[in-house]
CSV table of C-alpha atoms and ligand atoms in Angstrom, one decimal:
chain,number,residue,atom,x,y,z
X,100,MET,CA,27.2,12.6,-17.3
X,101,ASN,CA,29.5,9.8,-18.3
X,102,SER,CA,27.7,7.8,-20.0
X,103,LYS,CA,30.5,5.2,-20.0
X,104,LYS,CA,28.8,4.0,-16.5
X,105,PRO,CA,27.0,1.5,-15.6
X,106,ARG,CA,23.7,2.8,-15.1
X,107,ILE,CA,20.8,1.3,-12.5
X,108,VAL,CA,17.5,1.8,-12.9
X,109,VAL,CA,14.8,1.8,-10.6
X,110,LEU,CA,11.3,1.1,-11.8
X,111,GLY,CA,8.9,2.6,-8.9
X,112,ALA,CA,9.4,5.1,-6.2
X,113,GLY,CA,7.3,3.5,-3.4
X,114,TYR,CA,9.1,2.1,-0.2
X,115,ALA,CA,11.7,0.2,-1.9
X,116,GLY,CA,12.3,2.3,-4.9
X,117,MET,CA,12.8,5.4,-3.3
X,118,MET,CA,15.1,3.5,0.0
X,119,THR,CA,17.0,1.7,-2.6
X,120,THR,CA,17.4,5.5,-4.8
X,121,LYS,CA,18.8,6.7,-1.5
X,122,ARG,CA,21.2,3.9,0.0
X,123,LEU,CA,22.7,4.0,-3.8
X,124,CYS,CA,23.5,7.2,-3.1
X,125,GLN,CA,24.6,6.5,-0.1
X,126,ASN,CA,27.2,3.8,-1.3
X,127,LEU,CA,28.0,4.5,-4.3
X,128,ALA,CA,30.1,7.7,-5.2
X,129,PRO,CA,28.8,9.1,-8.5
X,130,GLU,CA,31.6,8.5,-11.0
X,131,GLU,CA,30.6,4.5,-10.4
X,132,ALA,CA,27.6,4.3,-12.1
X,133,GLU,CA,24.2,6.6,-12.9
X,134,ILE,CA,21.2,6.2,-10.9
X,135,VAL,CA,18.3,6.7,-12.9
X,136,LEU,CA,14.5,6.5,-11.2
X,137,VAL,CA,11.5,5.7,-12.9
X,138,ASN,CA,8.0,7.0,-11.2
X,139,LYS,CA,4.4,7.1,-12.7
X,140,HIS,CA,4.1,10.4,-10.8
X,141,ASN,CA,6.3,13.7,-9.7
X,142,TYR,CA,5.5,12.9,-6.2
X,143,HIS,CA,5.7,9.5,-4.1
X,144,TYR,CA,2.9,8.6,-1.6
X,145,GLN,CA,2.9,7.3,1.6
X,146,THR,CA,0.7,3.5,0.7
X,147,THR,CA,0.4,3.0,4.4
X,148,TRP,CA,-1.7,6.5,5.0
X,149,LEU,CA,-4.0,5.7,2.0
X,150,HIS,CA,-6.8,4.4,3.6
X,151,GLU,CA,-6.6,7.8,5.6
X,152,VAL,CA,-7.0,9.5,2.2
X,153,ALA,CA,-9.9,7.3,1.6
X,154,ALA,CA,-12.0,8.1,4.5
X,155,GLY,CA,-10.9,11.6,4.4
X,156,THR,CA,-9.1,11.4,7.2
X,157,ILE,CA,-5.6,13.3,6.1
X,158,ASN,CA,-5.6,15.9,3.8
X,159,PRO,CA,-3.8,14.1,1.1
X,160,ASN,CA,-1.2,16.4,0.6
X,161,GLN,CA,0.2,15.6,3.8
X,162,VAL,CA,0.4,12.0,1.7
X,163,ARG,CA,2.3,13.0,-1.1
X,164,ILE,CA,6.0,13.8,-0.6
X,165,MET,CA,7.8,15.2,-3.8
X,166,ILE,CA,10.6,13.0,-5.1
X,167,SER,CA,13.1,15.8,-5.9
X,168,ASP,CA,12.1,17.1,-2.1
X,169,VAL,CA,14.1,13.8,-0.4
X,170,ILE,CA,16.1,12.9,-3.5
X,171,ASN,CA,18.8,14.9,-5.1
X,172,PRO,CA,18.4,15.4,-9.3
X,173,ASN,CA,21.8,16.6,-9.7
X,174,ARG,CA,23.1,13.0,-8.5
X,175,VAL,CA,19.5,10.6,-9.7
X,176,ARG,CA,17.7,10.8,-12.9
X,177,LEU,CA,14.2,11.2,-12.0
X,178,ILE,CA,12.0,10.0,-15.3
X,179,TYR,CA,8.1,10.3,-14.7
X,180,ASP,CA,6.7,8.0,-17.2
X,181,THR,CA,4.2,4.8,-16.6
X,182,VAL,CA,6.3,1.7,-17.0
X,183,ALA,CA,4.7,-0.5,-19.7
X,184,LYS,CA,6.6,-3.1,-20.4
X,185,VAL,CA,10.6,-4.4,-19.4
X,186,ASN,CA,12.3,-6.3,-22.4
X,187,LYS,CA,14.9,-8.6,-20.1
X,188,GLU,CA,16.5,-9.5,-24.2
X,189,ASP,CA,17.8,-6.5,-24.9
X,190,GLN,CA,17.8,-4.2,-22.2
X,191,VAL,CA,15.5,-2.2,-22.5
X,192,VAL,CA,12.7,-1.1,-20.4
X,193,GLU,CA,9.4,0.8,-22.7
X,194,LEU,CA,7.8,4.1,-20.9
X,195,GLU,CA,4.5,5.2,-22.5
X,196,ASN,CA,6.9,7.9,-24.0
X,197,SER,CA,9.8,7.5,-24.1
X,198,GLU,CA,12.6,3.8,-23.9
X,199,LEU,CA,15.3,3.6,-21.5
X,200,SER,CA,18.8,0.7,-21.3
X,201,TYR,CA,19.9,-0.4,-18.5
X,202,ASP,CA,22.8,-2.1,-17.2
X,203,TYR,CA,20.9,-3.3,-13.4
X,204,LEU,CA,17.4,-3.1,-13.3
X,205,VAL,CA,15.5,-2.6,-10.1
X,206,ILE,CA,11.2,-3.7,-10.8
X,207,SER,CA,9.9,-1.9,-7.3
X,208,LEU,CA,6.2,-1.4,-8.6
X,209,GLY,CA,4.4,-2.3,-6.3
X,210,PHE,CA,0.9,-3.7,-5.6
X,211,GLU,CA,-2.8,-3.6,-8.0
X,212,THR,CA,-5.8,-5.0,-5.7
X,213,ASN,CA,-6.4,-8.6,-6.7
X,214,THR,CA,-10.3,-9.4,-7.4
X,215,PHE,CA,-9.7,-13.1,-8.0
X,216,GLY,CA,-12.2,-12.8,-11.1
X,217,ILE,CA,-15.0,-12.1,-8.6
X,218,LYS,CA,-18.2,-10.9,-10.9
X,219,GLY,CA,-18.7,-7.5,-11.1
X,220,MET,CA,-15.7,-5.9,-9.1
X,221,GLU,CA,-13.6,-4.3,-11.3
X,222,ASP,CA,-17.1,-2.7,-12.8
X,223,HIS,CA,-18.6,-2.1,-9.3
X,224,ALA,CA,-16.3,-1.5,-6.2
X,225,PHE,CA,-13.7,1.1,-5.5
X,226,PHE,CA,-10.2,0.0,-4.7
X,227,ILE,CA,-7.1,1.6,-2.3
X,228,ASN,CA,-5.2,1.9,-4.6
X,229,ASP,CA,-3.4,5.2,-4.8
X,230,ILE,CA,-3.7,8.6,-4.3
X,231,ASP,CA,-5.8,8.6,-7.1
X,232,THR,CA,-8.2,6.2,-6.3
X,233,CYS,CA,-8.7,7.4,-2.7
X,234,ARG,CA,-9.6,10.9,-2.9
X,235,GLU,CA,-12.3,9.1,-5.7
X,236,ILE,CA,-13.5,7.2,-3.2
X,237,TYR,CA,-14.1,9.4,-0.7
X,238,SER,CA,-16.1,11.9,-2.7
X,239,HIS,CA,-18.3,9.2,-3.8
X,240,ILE,CA,-19.1,8.6,0.5
X,241,GLU,CA,-19.1,13.1,0.4
X,242,TYR,CA,-21.0,13.3,-2.7
X,243,GLN,CA,-23.6,9.9,-0.7
X,244,PHE,CA,-24.5,12.2,2.0
X,245,ALA,CA,-24.7,15.8,0.5
X,246,LYS,CA,-27.5,14.7,-1.7
X,247,TYR,CA,-29.3,12.5,1.0
X,248,ASN,CA,-31.5,15.4,2.5
X,249,THR,CA,-31.9,16.8,-1.4
X,250,GLN,CA,-33.4,13.4,-2.2
X,251,GLU,CA,-38.0,13.5,-1.7
X,252,ASN,CA,-37.5,10.1,-0.1
X,253,PRO,CA,-34.3,9.7,0.8
X,254,ASP,CA,-32.9,6.1,0.5
X,255,ASP,CA,-30.5,5.3,4.0
X,256,ASP,CA,-28.9,2.7,1.9
X,257,SER,CA,-26.9,4.9,-0.5
X,258,LEU,CA,-25.3,5.8,3.4
X,259,ALA,CA,-24.1,2.6,4.1
X,260,ILE,CA,-20.2,1.7,3.0
X,261,LEU,CA,-19.8,-1.9,3.1
X,262,VAL,CA,-16.3,-3.2,2.4
X,263,GLY,CA,-15.2,-6.3,0.9
X,264,GLY,CA,-11.9,-8.1,2.7
X,265,GLY,CA,-11.1,-7.4,6.4
X,266,GLY,CA,-7.6,-7.8,6.6
X,267,PHE,CA,-5.3,-5.2,8.0
X,268,THR,CA,-6.5,-2.4,4.8
X,269,GLY,CA,-10.1,-3.6,5.5
X,270,ILE,CA,-9.9,-3.3,8.6
X,271,GLU,CA,-7.4,-0.1,9.3
X,272,PHE,CA,-10.4,1.5,6.6
X,273,VAL,CA,-13.1,1.1,8.6
X,274,GLY,CA,-11.0,2.4,11.8
X,275,GLU,CA,-10.6,6.0,9.6
X,276,LEU,CA,-15.2,5.5,8.6
X,277,VAL,CA,-16.3,5.6,11.9
X,278,GLU,CA,-13.9,8.5,12.9
X,279,LYS,CA,-15.3,10.7,9.9
X,280,VAL,CA,-19.0,9.3,9.2
X,281,PRO,CA,-20.1,11.5,13.0
X,282,GLU,CA,-18.1,14.1,10.8
X,283,LEU,CA,-19.8,13.9,7.8
X,284,CYS,CA,-23.7,13.8,9.6
X,285,LYS,CA,-22.9,16.9,11.8
X,286,LYS,CA,-21.2,18.3,8.0
X,287,TYR,CA,-24.4,17.0,6.8
X,288,ASP,CA,-27.0,16.7,9.0
X,289,VAL,CA,-27.5,13.4,8.9
X,290,ASP,CA,-28.6,11.1,11.3
X,291,ARG,CA,-25.8,9.1,13.0
X,292,SER,CA,-27.9,5.7,12.9
X,293,LYS,CA,-29.0,5.9,9.5
X,294,VAL,CA,-25.1,5.0,8.5
X,295,ARG,CA,-24.4,1.7,8.9
X,296,ILE,CA,-20.5,0.8,8.4
X,297,ILE,CA,-20.4,-3.0,6.9
X,298,ASN,CA,-17.0,-5.6,6.7
X,299,VAL,CA,-17.7,-8.7,4.8
X,300,GLU,CA,-14.9,-11.5,5.4
X,301,ALA,CA,-14.9,-14.7,3.9
X,302,ALA,CA,-12.6,-16.7,6.7
X,303,PRO,CA,-14.3,-17.0,10.3
X,304,SER,CA,-12.9,-14.4,11.4
X,305,ILE,CA,-11.2,-10.6,10.6
X,306,MET,CA,-7.9,-10.5,10.2
X,307,PRO,CA,-7.1,-13.8,9.5
X,308,GLY,CA,-4.1,-15.7,10.9
X,309,PHE,CA,-3.2,-12.9,13.1
X,310,ASP,CA,-3.0,-13.2,17.2
X,311,LYS,CA,-6.3,-14.0,18.4
X,312,ASP,CA,-6.2,-11.5,21.7
X,313,LEU,CA,-5.6,-8.8,19.0
X,314,VAL,CA,-7.7,-9.2,16.7
X,315,ALA,CA,-10.7,-9.8,19.8
X,316,TYR,CA,-9.4,-6.0,20.9
X,317,ALA,CA,-10.1,-4.7,17.3
X,318,LYS,CA,-13.5,-6.1,16.1
X,319,ASP,CA,-15.1,-5.0,20.1
X,320,SER,CA,-13.5,-1.4,20.1
X,321,LEU,CA,-15.2,-1.0,15.6
X,322,GLN,CA,-18.3,-2.6,16.7
X,323,SER,CA,-18.8,-0.9,20.4
X,324,ARG,CA,-18.1,2.3,17.7
X,325,GLY,CA,-21.3,1.3,15.6
X,326,VAL,CA,-19.3,-1.0,12.7
X,327,GLU,CA,-21.0,-4.1,11.3
X,328,PHE,CA,-19.1,-7.4,10.7
X,329,MET,CA,-19.9,-10.0,8.6
X,330,GLU,CA,-17.4,-12.9,8.9
X,331,ASN,CA,-17.9,-16.9,7.5
X,332,ALA,CA,-19.3,-14.2,4.2
X,333,LYS,CA,-17.4,-15.0,0.7
X,334,ILE,CA,-18.3,-12.4,-1.7
X,335,GLN,CA,-19.3,-14.0,-4.3
X,336,GLU,CA,-20.7,-10.5,-6.6
X,337,CYS,CA,-20.3,-7.4,-6.5
X,338,THR,CA,-23.5,-5.4,-8.0
X,339,GLU,CA,-23.7,-1.4,-8.6
X,340,ASP,CA,-25.6,-1.2,-5.1
X,341,GLY,CA,-24.1,-3.6,-3.1
X,342,PHE,CA,-22.6,-7.4,-2.1
X,343,VAL,CA,-24.3,-11.0,-2.7
X,344,VAL,CA,-22.8,-12.4,0.0
X,345,GLY,CA,-22.6,-16.3,1.5
X,346,ASP,CA,-23.6,-19.9,-0.3
X,347,ASP,CA,-27.3,-18.8,0.1
X,348,HIS,CA,-26.4,-15.4,-2.1
X,349,GLU,CA,-27.9,-12.8,0.6
X,350,LYS,CA,-27.6,-9.4,-0.7
X,351,VAL,CA,-26.2,-6.5,0.8
X,352,LYS,CA,-27.2,-2.6,-0.4
X,353,ALA,CA,-24.8,-0.1,0.1
X,354,GLY,CA,-24.5,3.5,-2.1
X,355,THR,CA,-20.4,2.9,-1.3
X,356,VAL,CA,-18.6,-0.5,-1.8
X,357,VAL,CA,-15.8,-0.2,-1.6
X,358,TRP,CA,-13.2,-4.3,-2.0
X,359,THR,CA,-9.7,-4.2,-0.3
X,360,GLY,CA,-9.6,-8.3,0.0
X,361,GLY,CA,-6.2,-9.1,-1.9
X,362,VAL,CA,-3.1,-7.7,-3.5
X,363,LYS,CA,-0.8,-8.9,-6.3
X,364,GLY,CA,2.2,-7.7,-7.6
X,365,SER,CA,1.8,-4.7,-10.4
X,366,SER,CA,0.6,-6.6,-14.1
X,367,ILE,CA,4.0,-4.9,-15.2
X,368,LEU,CA,5.2,-8.6,-14.3
X,369,THR,CA,3.2,-10.4,-16.1
X,370,GLU,CA,3.5,-7.9,-19.0
X,371,SER,CA,7.2,-9.2,-19.1
X,372,GLY,CA,7.2,-11.9,-19.4
X,373,PHE,CA,8.1,-13.6,-15.7
X,374,GLU,CA,7.3,-16.4,-14.3
X,375,LEU,CA,4.7,-15.8,-11.5
X,376,THR,CA,3.5,-17.5,-8.3
X,377,LYS,CA,0.5,-15.6,-7.5
X,378,GLY,CA,1.0,-12.2,-9.6
X,379,LYS,CA,4.8,-11.7,-7.8
X,380,VAL,CA,8.0,-13.0,-9.0
X,381,THR,CA,10.1,-15.7,-6.8
X,382,VAL,CA,13.2,-14.3,-6.4
X,383,ASP,CA,16.5,-15.7,-4.9
X,384,GLY,CA,18.7,-15.4,-1.3
X,385,ASP,CA,19.4,-12.1,-3.3
X,386,LEU,CA,16.0,-11.0,-4.2
X,387,ARG,CA,17.2,-11.3,-7.9
X,388,ALA,CA,15.1,-12.4,-10.8
X,389,PRO,CA,15.4,-16.4,-11.2
X,390,GLY,CA,18.5,-16.6,-13.9
X,391,GLU,CA,18.6,-13.1,-14.2
X,392,GLU,CA,22.2,-11.4,-13.2
X,393,ASN,CA,20.8,-8.0,-13.4
X,394,ILE,CA,17.9,-7.3,-12.1
X,395,PHE,CA,16.4,-7.8,-8.9
X,396,ILE,CA,12.9,-7.2,-8.0
X,397,LEU,CA,11.6,-5.6,-4.4
X,398,GLY,CA,8.6,-5.1,-2.6
X,399,ASP,CA,4.9,-5.9,-3.0
X,400,CYS,CA,6.0,-7.0,-6.5
X,401,ALA,CA,8.8,-10.4,-5.2
X,402,TRP,CA,7.6,-13.3,-3.7
X,403,VAL,CA,9.8,-14.1,-0.8
X,404,MET,CA,10.1,-17.6,1.1
X,405,ASN,CA,10.0,-17.6,4.6
X,406,LYS,CA,11.6,-20.6,4.9
X,407,GLU,CA,11.0,-22.4,8.7
X,408,GLU,CA,7.0,-20.9,8.3
X,409,GLY,CA,6.8,-22.9,4.7
X,410,ARG,CA,5.1,-19.7,3.2
X,411,PRO,CA,5.8,-16.5,1.4
X,412,TYR,CA,6.0,-13.2,4.0
X,413,PRO,CA,3.8,-10.6,3.2
X,414,PRO,CA,3.8,-7.8,1.9
X,415,THR,CA,4.8,-4.5,3.8
X,416,ALA,CA,6.8,-1.4,4.0
X,417,GLN,CA,8.1,-3.2,6.4
X,418,SER,CA,10.4,-5.7,4.0
X,419,ALA,CA,10.5,-3.4,0.8
X,420,MET,CA,11.9,-1.0,2.7
X,421,GLN,CA,14.8,-4.0,4.1
X,422,HIS,CA,14.5,-5.5,-0.1
X,423,ALA,CA,16.2,-2.0,-0.4
X,424,ASP,CA,19.1,-1.9,2.5
X,425,THR,CA,19.5,-5.3,0.1
X,426,CYS,CA,19.7,-4.8,-3.4
X,427,ALA,CA,21.5,-1.4,-2.8
X,428,ALA,CA,24.3,-3.2,-0.5
X,429,ASN,CA,24.1,-6.2,-3.9
X,430,LEU,CA,24.1,-3.6,-5.9
X,431,ARG,CA,27.1,-2.0,-4.8
X,432,ALA,CA,29.2,-6.0,-4.5
X,433,LEU,CA,28.0,-6.6,-8.3
X,434,LEU,CA,29.7,-3.5,-9.6
X,435,HIS,CA,33.0,-4.3,-7.2
X,436,ASN,CA,33.3,-8.2,-8.0
X,437,GLU,CA,31.7,-8.6,-4.1
X,438,PRO,CA,29.7,-12.1,-2.7
X,439,LEU,CA,26.0,-10.8,-2.9
X,440,GLU,CA,24.1,-11.2,1.0
X,441,SER,CA,21.1,-13.0,0.8
X,442,PHE,CA,18.6,-11.2,2.5
X,443,VAL,CA,17.4,-11.5,5.8
X,444,PHE,CA,13.9,-10.8,7.0
X,445,ASP,CA,14.6,-8.5,10.8
X,446,ASP,CA,10.5,-8.5,11.9
X,447,LYS,CA,9.7,-5.6,14.0
X,448,GLY,CA,6.1,-5.8,14.6
X,449,THR,CA,2.7,-5.4,13.0
X,450,VAL,CA,1.1,-2.8,14.2
X,451,ALA,CA,-2.4,-1.5,13.0
X,452,SER,CA,-4.4,1.9,13.8
X,453,LEU,CA,-8.4,1.7,14.7
X,454,GLY,CA,-8.7,5.3,14.3
X,455,VAL,CA,-6.8,7.7,14.8
X,456,THR,CA,-6.4,7.3,19.2
X,457,ASP,CA,-6.9,3.1,18.8
X,458,GLY,CA,-4.3,0.5,17.6
X,459,MET,CA,-3.0,-3.2,18.2
X,460,GLY,CA,-0.5,-5.2,17.5
X,461,THR,CA,3.1,-6.0,18.8
X,462,VAL,CA,6.3,-5.0,18.3
X,463,PHE,CA,9.8,-7.1,19.1
X,464,SER,CA,9.9,-10.2,19.7
X,465,GLY,CA,5.7,-10.1,20.2
X,466,THR,CA,5.1,-7.5,23.2
X,467,LYS,CA,1.6,-6.8,22.6
X,468,LEU,CA,0.0,-2.9,22.8
X,469,TYR,CA,-3.1,-2.0,22.5
X,470,GLY,CA,-5.3,1.5,22.8
X,471,LYS,CA,-3.1,4.3,22.6
X,472,SER,CA,0.1,3.1,22.6
X,473,ALA,CA,-0.5,1.3,19.6
X,474,ALA,CA,-1.8,4.4,17.5
X,475,THR,CA,1.3,6.7,19.9
X,476,MET,CA,3.4,3.5,18.0
X,477,LYS,CA,1.6,3.2,14.6
X,478,LYS,CA,2.6,6.8,13.9
X,479,VAL,CA,6.3,6.6,15.2
X,480,VAL,CA,6.3,4.1,12.7
X,481,ASP,CA,5.2,6.8,10.4
X,482,ASN,CA,7.9,9.4,11.4
X,483,ARG,CA,10.7,7.2,11.7
X,484,TYR,CA,10.3,6.0,7.8
X,485,LEU,CA,9.8,9.6,7.0
X,486,PHE,CA,12.9,10.6,9.3
X,487,LEU,CA,14.7,8.0,7.3
X,488,LEU,CA,13.7,9.2,3.9
X,489,GLY,CA,14.3,12.9,4.2
X,490,GLY,CA,15.4,13.3,7.7
X,491,PRO,CA,13.9,16.1,10.8
X,492,LYS,CA,13.2,18.3,8.1
X,493,LEU,CA,10.2,15.9,6.6
X,494,VAL,CA,8.9,15.0,9.8
X,495,LEU,CA,8.4,18.3,10.8
X,496,ARG,CA,6.9,18.8,7.1
X,497,LYS,CA,4.8,15.5,6.9
X,498,GLY,CA,5.0,13.4,10.5
X,499,LYS,CA,1.9,13.2,12.4
X,500,PHE,CA,1.7,14.5,15.5
X,501,ARG,CA,-2.1,14.9,16.6
X,502,PRO,CA,-2.3,14.6,20.1
X,503,PHE,CA,-5.0,12.0,21.7
H,622,FAD,P1,4.0,1.1,-3.0
H,622,FAD,O1,5.0,1.4,-2.0
H,622,FAD,O2,3.0,0.8,-3.6
H,622,FAD,O3,5.1,1.7,-4.7
H,622,FAD,C1,4.7,1.7,-5.8
H,622,FAD,C2,5.6,2.6,-6.7
H,622,FAD,O4,5.4,2.7,-8.2
H,622,FAD,C3,4.7,3.5,-6.9
H,622,FAD,O5,5.2,5.2,-6.7
H,622,FAD,C4,3.4,3.5,-7.8
H,622,FAD,O6,3.0,5.2,-8.4
H,622,FAD,C5,4.7,3.5,-8.9
H,622,FAD,N1,4.1,2.7,-10.5
H,622,FAD,C6,3.3,1.5,-10.3
H,622,FAD,N2,3.2,1.3,-11.5
H,622,FAD,C7,4.1,1.9,-12.1
H,622,FAD,C8,4.3,1.9,-14.0
H,622,FAD,N3,3.7,1.0,-14.4
H,622,FAD,N4,4.7,3.3,-13.6
H,622,FAD,C9,5.5,4.1,-13.4
H,622,FAD,N5,5.3,4.2,-12.4
H,622,FAD,C10,4.6,3.2,-11.5
H,622,FAD,N6,2.5,-2.0,5.4
H,622,FAD,C11,3.3,-2.3,6.6
H,622,FAD,O7,4.8,-2.8,6.8
H,622,FAD,N7,2.7,-1.7,7.6
H,622,FAD,C12,2.1,-0.1,7.8
H,622,FAD,O8,1.2,0.6,8.2
H,622,FAD,C13,1.0,-0.7,6.4
H,622,FAD,N8,-0.3,-0.3,6.6
H,622,FAD,C14,-1.3,-0.3,4.8
H,622,FAD,C15,-2.5,0.3,4.6
H,622,FAD,C16,-3.3,0.3,3.3
H,622,FAD,C17,-4.2,1.6,3.1
H,622,FAD,C18,-2.0,-0.1,2.2
H,622,FAD,C19,-2.9,-0.5,1.1
H,622,FAD,C20,-1.3,-1.1,2.8
H,622,FAD,C21,-0.2,-1.0,3.3
H,622,FAD,N9,0.7,-1.8,3.9
H,622,FAD,C22,1.9,-1.7,5.3
H,622,FAD,C23,1.3,-2.7,3.0
H,622,FAD,C24,2.7,-1.6,2.1
H,622,FAD,O9,2.3,-0.1,1.7
H,622,FAD,C25,2.8,-2.3,0.7
H,622,FAD,O10,3.7,-3.1,1.0
H,622,FAD,C26,4.3,-1.1,0.3
H,622,FAD,O11,3.4,0.0,-0.5
H,622,FAD,C27,5.1,-2.0,-1.4
H,622,FAD,O12,6.1,-0.6,-0.8
H,622,FAD,P2,6.6,-1.7,-2.4
H,622,FAD,O13,8.0,-0.1,-2.5
H,622,FAD,O14,6.7,-2.5,-2.8
H,622,FAD,O15,5.1,-0.6,-3.4
H,623,NAD,P1,-4.5,-9.4,3.3
H,623,NAD,O1,-4.9,-10.1,1.6
H,623,NAD,O2,-4.1,-9.2,3.6
H,623,NAD,O3,-6.8,-9.2,3.3
H,623,NAD,C1,-7.9,-9.4,2.4
H,623,NAD,C2,-8.9,-10.1,3.1
H,623,NAD,O4,-9.8,-10.1,2.2
H,623,NAD,C3,-8.5,-11.0,3.6
H,623,NAD,O5,-8.9,-11.8,5.5
H,623,NAD,C4,-8.7,-12.2,2.8
H,623,NAD,O6,-10.0,-13.3,4.2
H,623,NAD,C5,-9.8,-11.5,2.8
H,623,NAD,N1,-11.2,-11.8,1.3
H,623,NAD,C6,-10.6,-12.0,0.4
H,623,NAD,N2,-11.8,-12.6,-0.6
H,623,NAD,C7,-12.9,-12.6,-0.2
H,623,NAD,C8,-14.2,-12.7,-0.6
H,623,NAD,N3,-14.4,-13.3,-2.1
H,623,NAD,N4,-15.1,-12.2,0.2
H,623,NAD,C9,-15.0,-11.6,1.7
H,623,NAD,N5,-13.0,-11.3,2.2
H,623,NAD,C10,-12.7,-12.1,0.9
H,623,NAD,O7,-5.2,-8.0,1.9
H,623,NAD,P2,-4.7,-6.8,2.8
H,623,NAD,O8,-5.4,-6.7,3.7
H,623,NAD,O9,-5.4,-5.3,1.3
H,623,NAD,O10,-3.5,-6.3,2.6
H,623,NAD,C11,-2.4,-6.6,2.0
H,623,NAD,C12,-1.2,-6.0,2.6
H,623,NAD,O11,-0.6,-4.9,3.4
H,623,NAD,C13,-0.7,-7.3,4.1
H,623,NAD,O12,0.5,-8.3,4.0
H,623,NAD,C14,-0.6,-6.7,4.5
H,623,NAD,O13,-0.9,-7.3,6.5
H,623,NAD,C15,-0.3,-5.4,4.4
H,623,NAD,N6,-1.2,-4.1,4.9
H,623,NAD,C16,-0.6,-4.4,6.1
H,623,NAD,C17,-1.1,-2.7,7.5
H,623,NAD,C18,-0.5,-2.6,8.7
H,623,NAD,O14,0.4,-3.1,9.0
H,623,NAD,N7,-1.2,-2.3,9.6
H,623,NAD,C19,-1.9,-2.4,6.5
H,623,NAD,C20,-2.7,-2.6,5.5
H,623,NAD,C21,-2.3,-3.8,4.9
């Protein structure tokens, strides 16, 4: 490639990084810029399906997409390595195995689990972070079932699955567990009534701040299928065998303990000396880091204010993909000396699955969906993303079509 071309380096092949790279390929002629995409693995994964991997309700291979299957390696240089730090002064990215200079940089390294310093959480809880951590969760759950009947005096607590945090991730995860647990009970000859699935939420209600009718629906649906909720129950500590909860330090025991209590931006932002708001960079309207002419921060690494409501937009795949469109347009504008555009969020709604056949959410301007129509809409949203990324072929290979 011509080394005189400006080099655009995209860090992280998640929703934001993949869609930015795709759009750059569409917006720029090959002679206008060299595009480099750096990612830890040679595959992209659907972060929005990770709870299914953790519960064992989906094959992890369906969740992974080889990057070179959807990004043309003749057009984009693909580097599979781990980012260690961005050296802004020298315009260099330090990777685990090499270094890479840039003219323009896009940081889209996603989220890390936030434990808020809760004692024991890092040491004893599982996290829904990526494919590998989720495979580990499912293997651990299955092992608890496999060993139960081999014990002389089996401990029923070892079968319990405790999920800390009743946000969307925690609720979607217990929704998958209610599907999987009966299957595991059958496979390992365990009585279903011995298996507890417990969700613990600090706020007065699960999914705090979301539509009350929809939250009530989700709670009823999950409770009717055996999920226990502890609300107004702040986790104080995580131990080897459970959580310590509330002011009276109630001990809740389980063989599997998963923390879904919150996320923050990649720690590479801290390593690289960016000024942070709750672990993210408060970006300018055009999605650049303040004071940086050539660095864009996207997806879960970006703190983007919703000025009308005076709070940041929640970190979602929906936002990350929209950031990508604005960023790619602005990179083209920079190369063409044109004015940059401001990011405007287009809220298409929020839908959560409650297992394979149930769900709830809002679409477009607040229309509420419940049950099968919500579950169908969730699959439509998932398949739409696959279509945007890799066209009909990818939808057919990786899409969700399981009938009810
Ligand atoms: P990610 O998609 O997390 O991608 C980051 C990429 O960077 C990954 O490929 C990772 O491997 C790579 N990476 C990380 N660190 C390094 C490093 N140091 N070096 C190299 N590469 C690195 N949002 C919705 O809108 N709808 C949903 O239904 C939904 N469901 C969700 C379900 C779950 C279980 C979870 C956890 C989140 C869900 N979200 C959903 C939120 C959504 O997944 C995130 O907001 C979205 O993934 C953010 O996209 P991103 O591109 O910023 O990061
Ligand atoms: P979150 O921050 O949205 O939820 C974490 C929950 O944990 C909160 O309800 C919080 O009150 C609770 N919590 C925090 N500390 C606690 C403690 N000490 N004890 C008990 N509970 C505690 O995190 P998330 O659910 O991982 O979601 C991350 C982002 O991903 C959000 O923006 C969410 O909207 C998005 N997401 C969206 C979907 C969807 O659209 N279907 C699904 C999953 C995640």
